[in-house]
Every structure is written in structure tokens, then in C-alpha cells.
Coordinates of C-alpha atoms in Angstrom, one line a residue:
X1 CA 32.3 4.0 -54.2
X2 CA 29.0 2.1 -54.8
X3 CA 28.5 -1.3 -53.8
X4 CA 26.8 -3.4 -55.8
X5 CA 24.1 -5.1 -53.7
X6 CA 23.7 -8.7 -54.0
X7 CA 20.0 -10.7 -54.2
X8 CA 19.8 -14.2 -53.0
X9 CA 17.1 -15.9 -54.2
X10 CA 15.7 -19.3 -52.0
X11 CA 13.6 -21.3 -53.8
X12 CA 11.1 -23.6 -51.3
X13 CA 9.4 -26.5 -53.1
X14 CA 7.1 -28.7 -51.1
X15 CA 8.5 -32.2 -50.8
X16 CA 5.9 -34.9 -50.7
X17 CA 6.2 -37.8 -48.4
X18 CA 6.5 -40.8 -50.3
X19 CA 3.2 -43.0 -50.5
X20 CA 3.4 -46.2 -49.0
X21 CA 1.9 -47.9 -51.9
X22 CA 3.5 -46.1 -54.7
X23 CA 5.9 -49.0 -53.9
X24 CA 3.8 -51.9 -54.1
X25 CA 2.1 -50.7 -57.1
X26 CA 5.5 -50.4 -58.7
X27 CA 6.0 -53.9 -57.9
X28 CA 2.7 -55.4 -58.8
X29 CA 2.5 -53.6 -62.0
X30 CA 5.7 -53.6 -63.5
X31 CA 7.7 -56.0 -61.0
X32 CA 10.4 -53.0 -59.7
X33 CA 11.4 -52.8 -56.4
X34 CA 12.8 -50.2 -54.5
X35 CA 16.9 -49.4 -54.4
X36 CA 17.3 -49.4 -50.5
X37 CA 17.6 -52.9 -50.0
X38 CA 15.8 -52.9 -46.5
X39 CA 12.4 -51.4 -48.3
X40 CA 13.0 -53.8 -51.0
X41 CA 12.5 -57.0 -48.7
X42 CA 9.6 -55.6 -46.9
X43 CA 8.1 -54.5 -50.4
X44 CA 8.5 -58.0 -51.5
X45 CA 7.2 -59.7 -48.4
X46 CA 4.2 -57.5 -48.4
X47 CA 3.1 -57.6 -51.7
X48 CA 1.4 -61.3 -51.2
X49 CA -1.1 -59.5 -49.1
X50 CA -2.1 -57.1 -52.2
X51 CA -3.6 -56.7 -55.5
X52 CA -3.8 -54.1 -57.9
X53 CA -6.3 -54.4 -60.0
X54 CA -8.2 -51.5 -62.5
X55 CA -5.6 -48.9 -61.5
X56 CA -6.8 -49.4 -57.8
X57 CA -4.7 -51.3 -54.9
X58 CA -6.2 -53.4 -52.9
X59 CA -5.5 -55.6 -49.3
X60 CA -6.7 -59.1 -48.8
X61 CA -7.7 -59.1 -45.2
X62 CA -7.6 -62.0 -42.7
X63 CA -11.0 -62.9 -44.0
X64 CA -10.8 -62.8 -47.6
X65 CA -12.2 -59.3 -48.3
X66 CA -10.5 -57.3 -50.7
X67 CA -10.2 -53.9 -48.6
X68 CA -9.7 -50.6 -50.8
X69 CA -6.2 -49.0 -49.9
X70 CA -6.7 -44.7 -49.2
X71 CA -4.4 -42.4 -50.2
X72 CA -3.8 -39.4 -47.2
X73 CA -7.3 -37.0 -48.0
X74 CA -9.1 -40.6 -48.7
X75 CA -8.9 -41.6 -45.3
X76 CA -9.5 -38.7 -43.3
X77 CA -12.6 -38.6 -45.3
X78 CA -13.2 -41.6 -44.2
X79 CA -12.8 -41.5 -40.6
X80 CA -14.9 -38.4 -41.3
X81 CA -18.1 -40.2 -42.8
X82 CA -17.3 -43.3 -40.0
X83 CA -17.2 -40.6 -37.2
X84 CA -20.4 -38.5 -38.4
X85 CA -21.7 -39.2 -41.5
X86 CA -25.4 -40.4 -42.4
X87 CA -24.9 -43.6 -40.4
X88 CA -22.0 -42.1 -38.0
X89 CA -21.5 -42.8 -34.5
X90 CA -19.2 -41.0 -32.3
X91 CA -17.2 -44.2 -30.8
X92 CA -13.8 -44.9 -29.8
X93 CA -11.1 -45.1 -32.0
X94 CA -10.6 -48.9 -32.3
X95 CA -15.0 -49.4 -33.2
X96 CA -14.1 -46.8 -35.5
X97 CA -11.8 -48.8 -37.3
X98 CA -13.7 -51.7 -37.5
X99 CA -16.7 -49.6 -38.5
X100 CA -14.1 -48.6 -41.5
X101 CA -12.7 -51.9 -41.9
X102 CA -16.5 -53.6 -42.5
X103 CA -16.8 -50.3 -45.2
X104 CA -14.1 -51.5 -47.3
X105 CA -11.2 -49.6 -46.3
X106 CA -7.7 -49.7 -45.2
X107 CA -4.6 -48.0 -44.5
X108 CA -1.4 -49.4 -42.7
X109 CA -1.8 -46.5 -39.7
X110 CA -5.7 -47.2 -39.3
X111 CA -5.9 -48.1 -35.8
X112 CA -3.4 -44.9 -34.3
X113 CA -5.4 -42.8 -37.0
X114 CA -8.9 -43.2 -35.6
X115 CA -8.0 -43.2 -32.1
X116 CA -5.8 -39.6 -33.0
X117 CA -9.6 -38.7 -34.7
X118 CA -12.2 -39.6 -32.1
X119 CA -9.5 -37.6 -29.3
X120 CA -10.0 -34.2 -31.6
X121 CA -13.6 -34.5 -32.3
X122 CA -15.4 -32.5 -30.3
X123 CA -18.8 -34.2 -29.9
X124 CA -16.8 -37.6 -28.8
X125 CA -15.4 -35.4 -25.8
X126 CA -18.7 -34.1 -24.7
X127 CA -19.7 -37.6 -24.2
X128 CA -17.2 -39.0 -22.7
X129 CA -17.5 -42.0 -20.1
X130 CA -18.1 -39.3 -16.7
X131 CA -16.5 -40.4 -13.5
X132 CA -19.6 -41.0 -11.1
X133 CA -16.5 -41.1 -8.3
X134 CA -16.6 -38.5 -5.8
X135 CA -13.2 -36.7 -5.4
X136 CA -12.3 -37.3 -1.7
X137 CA -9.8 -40.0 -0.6
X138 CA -10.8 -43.5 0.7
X139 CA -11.3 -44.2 4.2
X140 CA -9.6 -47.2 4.9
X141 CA -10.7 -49.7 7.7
X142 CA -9.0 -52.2 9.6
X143 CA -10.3 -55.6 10.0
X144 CA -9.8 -57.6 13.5
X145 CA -9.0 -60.6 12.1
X146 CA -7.9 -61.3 9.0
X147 CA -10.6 -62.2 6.1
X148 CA -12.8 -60.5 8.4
X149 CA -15.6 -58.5 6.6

């Protein structure tokens, strides 16, 4: 006579992406590589570029430079203080990551990460290289001869 209602419950948990350098610490530290055996070469080959040193990683760049490796919110505020900070100037993405680059700072996406930045800011648009081009087709000419000006 009386159906006995049934509750479904769905629990959602929030899965982080895995951090890029979570592996190469793990390697550096404690000398563990990953299971998939593809990541595990790569983590290998690319750990000779890095150090970890006071619970910090760090990437020697083609110069020497230790460069401090940013975790996700480190390195938009980054791009945020490169973009328009004290000393900030709205330029294109690739200035902006050597502007970053000469701070100290790297990730492995830098380059597609400040040119994704200076496209939303707002302030880089509104100064953007005008077109001094009127928009009306070309009038072509013919010459008589040929190399004729």
C-alpha cells in the first residue's frame, strides 16, 4: 500500500589536477618516480634541469639563474604584478614573460599564459596597435611596360 521512497545520495568531491612538480619534487627529495612509465622517463629527463632546495623547487635556466617554480594562484599573481603592478607595463604576452622570467619566475605554460593574460586585460585592448588603414579596396594600376614605375 505505501511505497517506501528511496534517497540517493551523490557525493561531488573536487578533484585537483595533479601539479606538475609534485613529481619532480618526489624525485628530488626522496628519489620516487611516477608508476606510468611514460611520466616516469620524462620525470627523470627533466629533473637535471631542477633543484629543490629549502622546501622550494627551482629551474636552472639557459643562463644559470635559478628561476622560482609557481604553483597555479602564484603565477597568475604574477602575470598580475608583471601586467600592472608598481612597475607594470601593459605589453604583449611574450615581453610579459620575459619581464617575469628577469623576476625570477617560471612555469612550464609561461609563454601561452601571458599571451591568454594580456588578450583579457582590458587596458592592453584599449591600446592596441590601431590600423591607420582606411577601409576601401586598393586601386590597382597597370604598368606599360614591365618594371615600369
Amino acid at each position: 500500500m505505501f511505497q517506501e521512497e528511496k534517497n540517493h545520495v551523490i557525493e561531488v568531491f573536487e578533484v585537483e589536477e595533479e601539479d606538475l612538480r609534485q613529481s619532480l619534487v618526489d624525485y628530488l627529495k626522496y628519489g620516487k618516480l611516477p608508476n606510468d612509465p611514460g611520466r616516469r622517463t620524462d620525470t627523470r629527463r627533466r629533473a637535471t634541469h631542477f633543484i629543490y632546495y629549502k622546501h622550494t623547487l627551482y629551474r636552472r635556466s639557459f643562463e644559470g639563474i635559478f628561476l622560482r617554480c609557481l604553483s597555479d594562484d602564484e603565477k597568475v599573481r604574477a602575470m598580475k604584478e608583471a601586467q600592472s603592478g608598481i612597475c607594470g607595463a601593459h605589453q604583449s604576452g611574450p615581453k610579459q614573460h620575459f619581464r617575469i622570467n628577469r623576476m625570477g619566475y617560471y612555469w612550464p605554460t609561461m609563454v601561452k599564459d601571458c599571451i591568454d593574460y594580456a588578450k583579457r586585460c582590458q587596458a592592453c585592448q584599449f591600446h592596441v596597435n590601431l590600423i591607420h588603414q582606411p577601409p576601401e579596396p586598393l586601386h590597382p594600376t597597370v604598368a606599360s611596360w614591365p618594371f615600369d614605375a
